Coordinates of C-alpha atoms in Angstrom, one line a residue:
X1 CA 53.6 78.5 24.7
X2 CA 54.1 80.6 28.3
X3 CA 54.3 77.6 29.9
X4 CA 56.9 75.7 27.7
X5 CA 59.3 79.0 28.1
X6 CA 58.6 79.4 32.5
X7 CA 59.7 75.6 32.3
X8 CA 62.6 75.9 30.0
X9 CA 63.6 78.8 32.0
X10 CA 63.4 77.0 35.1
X11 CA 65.2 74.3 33.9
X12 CA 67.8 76.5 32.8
X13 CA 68.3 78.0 36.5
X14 CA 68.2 74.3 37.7
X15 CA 71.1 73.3 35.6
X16 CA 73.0 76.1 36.4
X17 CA 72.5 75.7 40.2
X18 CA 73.3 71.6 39.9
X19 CA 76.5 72.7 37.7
X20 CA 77.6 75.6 40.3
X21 CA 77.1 73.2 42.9
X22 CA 79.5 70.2 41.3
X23 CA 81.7 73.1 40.9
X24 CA 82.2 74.1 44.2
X25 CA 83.0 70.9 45.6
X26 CA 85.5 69.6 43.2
X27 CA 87.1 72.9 44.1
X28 CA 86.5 72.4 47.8
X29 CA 87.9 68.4 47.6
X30 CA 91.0 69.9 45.7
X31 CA 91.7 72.3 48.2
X32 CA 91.2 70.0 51.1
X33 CA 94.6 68.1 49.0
X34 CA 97.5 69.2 50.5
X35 CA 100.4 70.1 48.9
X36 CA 103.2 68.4 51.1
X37 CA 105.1 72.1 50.5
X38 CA 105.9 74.6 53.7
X39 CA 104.3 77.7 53.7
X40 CA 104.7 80.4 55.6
X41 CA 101.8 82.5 56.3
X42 CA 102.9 84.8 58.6
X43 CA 106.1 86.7 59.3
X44 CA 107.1 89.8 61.9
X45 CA 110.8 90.8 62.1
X46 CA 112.3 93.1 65.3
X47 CA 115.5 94.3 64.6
X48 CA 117.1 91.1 63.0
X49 CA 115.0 88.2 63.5
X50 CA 112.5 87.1 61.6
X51 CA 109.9 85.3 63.7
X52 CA 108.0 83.1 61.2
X53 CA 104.3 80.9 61.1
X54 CA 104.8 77.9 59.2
X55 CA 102.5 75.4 58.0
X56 CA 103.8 72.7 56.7
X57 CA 100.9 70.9 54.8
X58 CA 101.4 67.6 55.8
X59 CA 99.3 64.8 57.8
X60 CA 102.1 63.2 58.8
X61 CA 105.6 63.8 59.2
X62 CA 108.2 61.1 59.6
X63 CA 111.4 63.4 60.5
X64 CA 111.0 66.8 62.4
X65 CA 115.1 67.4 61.4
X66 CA 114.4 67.5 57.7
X67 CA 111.1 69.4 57.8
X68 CA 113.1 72.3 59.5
X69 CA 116.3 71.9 57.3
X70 CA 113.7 72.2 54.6
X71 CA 112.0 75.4 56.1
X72 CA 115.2 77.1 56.9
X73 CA 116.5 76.4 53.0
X74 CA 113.5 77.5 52.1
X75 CA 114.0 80.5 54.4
X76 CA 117.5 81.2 52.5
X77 CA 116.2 80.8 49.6
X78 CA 113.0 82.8 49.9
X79 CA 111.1 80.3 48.1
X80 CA 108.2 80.6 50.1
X81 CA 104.5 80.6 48.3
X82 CA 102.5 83.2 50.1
X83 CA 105.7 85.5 51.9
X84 CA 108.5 87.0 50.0
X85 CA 110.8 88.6 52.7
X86 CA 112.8 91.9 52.1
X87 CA 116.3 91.2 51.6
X88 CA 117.5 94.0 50.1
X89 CA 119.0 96.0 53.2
X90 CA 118.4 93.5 55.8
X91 CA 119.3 90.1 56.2
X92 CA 118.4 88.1 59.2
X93 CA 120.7 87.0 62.0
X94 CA 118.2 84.6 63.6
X95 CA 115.2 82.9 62.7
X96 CA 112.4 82.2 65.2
X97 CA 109.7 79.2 63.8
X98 CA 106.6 78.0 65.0
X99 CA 105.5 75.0 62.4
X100 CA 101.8 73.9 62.1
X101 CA 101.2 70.6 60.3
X102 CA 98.5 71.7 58.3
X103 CA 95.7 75.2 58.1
X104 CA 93.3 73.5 60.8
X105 CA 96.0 72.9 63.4
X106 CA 97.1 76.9 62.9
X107 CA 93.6 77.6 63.1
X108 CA 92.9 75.4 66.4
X109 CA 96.6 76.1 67.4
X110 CA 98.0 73.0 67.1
X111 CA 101.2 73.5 67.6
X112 CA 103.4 70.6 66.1
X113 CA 107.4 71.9 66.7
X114 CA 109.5 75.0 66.9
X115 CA 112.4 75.9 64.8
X116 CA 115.5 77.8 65.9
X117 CA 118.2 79.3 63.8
X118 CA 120.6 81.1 65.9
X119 CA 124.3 82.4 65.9
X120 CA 126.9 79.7 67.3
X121 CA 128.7 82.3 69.3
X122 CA 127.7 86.0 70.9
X123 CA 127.4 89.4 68.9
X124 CA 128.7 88.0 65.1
X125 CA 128.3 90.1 62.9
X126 CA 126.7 87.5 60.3
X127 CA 123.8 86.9 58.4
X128 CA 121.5 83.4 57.6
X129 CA 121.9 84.0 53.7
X130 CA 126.1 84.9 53.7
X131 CA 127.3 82.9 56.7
X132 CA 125.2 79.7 57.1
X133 CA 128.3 77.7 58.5
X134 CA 128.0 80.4 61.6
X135 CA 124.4 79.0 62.5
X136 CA 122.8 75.9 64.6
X137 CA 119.9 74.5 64.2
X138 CA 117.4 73.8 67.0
X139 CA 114.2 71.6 66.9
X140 CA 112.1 72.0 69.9
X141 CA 115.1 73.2 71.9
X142 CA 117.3 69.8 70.8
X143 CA 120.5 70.8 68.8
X144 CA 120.7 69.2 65.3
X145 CA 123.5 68.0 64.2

């Protein structure tokens, strides 16, 4: 009778281990999917620009001009997943962004472009959120048009 409960018991614990086990890698293979949706996962402001980490979770990408028209709607918008940015007394007047195509380039610093936002003329008093029409957009120091 001892015996019959040690191995029921042990096959209890077994069970459990095998189904903690499947567990963690169907979560691990679901988090290695990317989501194909900008995030940024770092942000510092001095004064009025926001310098910003992006990664954009994406293998490949086809055009560098709509990832960062993407981004900076995104930045507008402040639609971001993991940063909300404080808008309420502040708004940026230039955006400074270093985009990562996915969490293992940021980590081994992979660097795959750099976003601009900046004023099209000297000391305006404007903002990226009222006066878009006022800003140009840079990709990896190339003006887009």
């Amino acid at each position: 009778m001892k015996k019959q409960r040690t191995k029921g018991i042990v096959l209890v614990v077994v069970c459990f281990i095998c189904v903690m086990c499947i567990c963690s890698g169907f979560h691990k293979a679901q988090s290695e999917e990317l989501s194909e949706i900008p995030d940024a996962v770092n942000s510092t402001r001095f004064n009025t620009t926001e310098h910003l980490t992006v990664v954009a979770n994406q293998e490949e990408i086809a055009d560098k001009e709509e990832l960062a028209k993407q981004i900076i709607k995104m930045c507008r918008e402040n639609s971001f997943q993991s940063i909300k940015f404080s808008y309420d007394m502040v708004y940026p007047t230039e955006l400074q962004i270093s985009v990562y195509k996915t969490e293992k380039d940021l980590n081994d610093n992979k660097q795959f472009c750099e976003i601009a936002y900046l004023l099209d003329e000297e000391n305006g008093e404007y903002d990226i959120i009222h006066n878009p029409e006022k800003f140009i957009l840079y990709v990896d120091g190339e003006k887009v048009e």
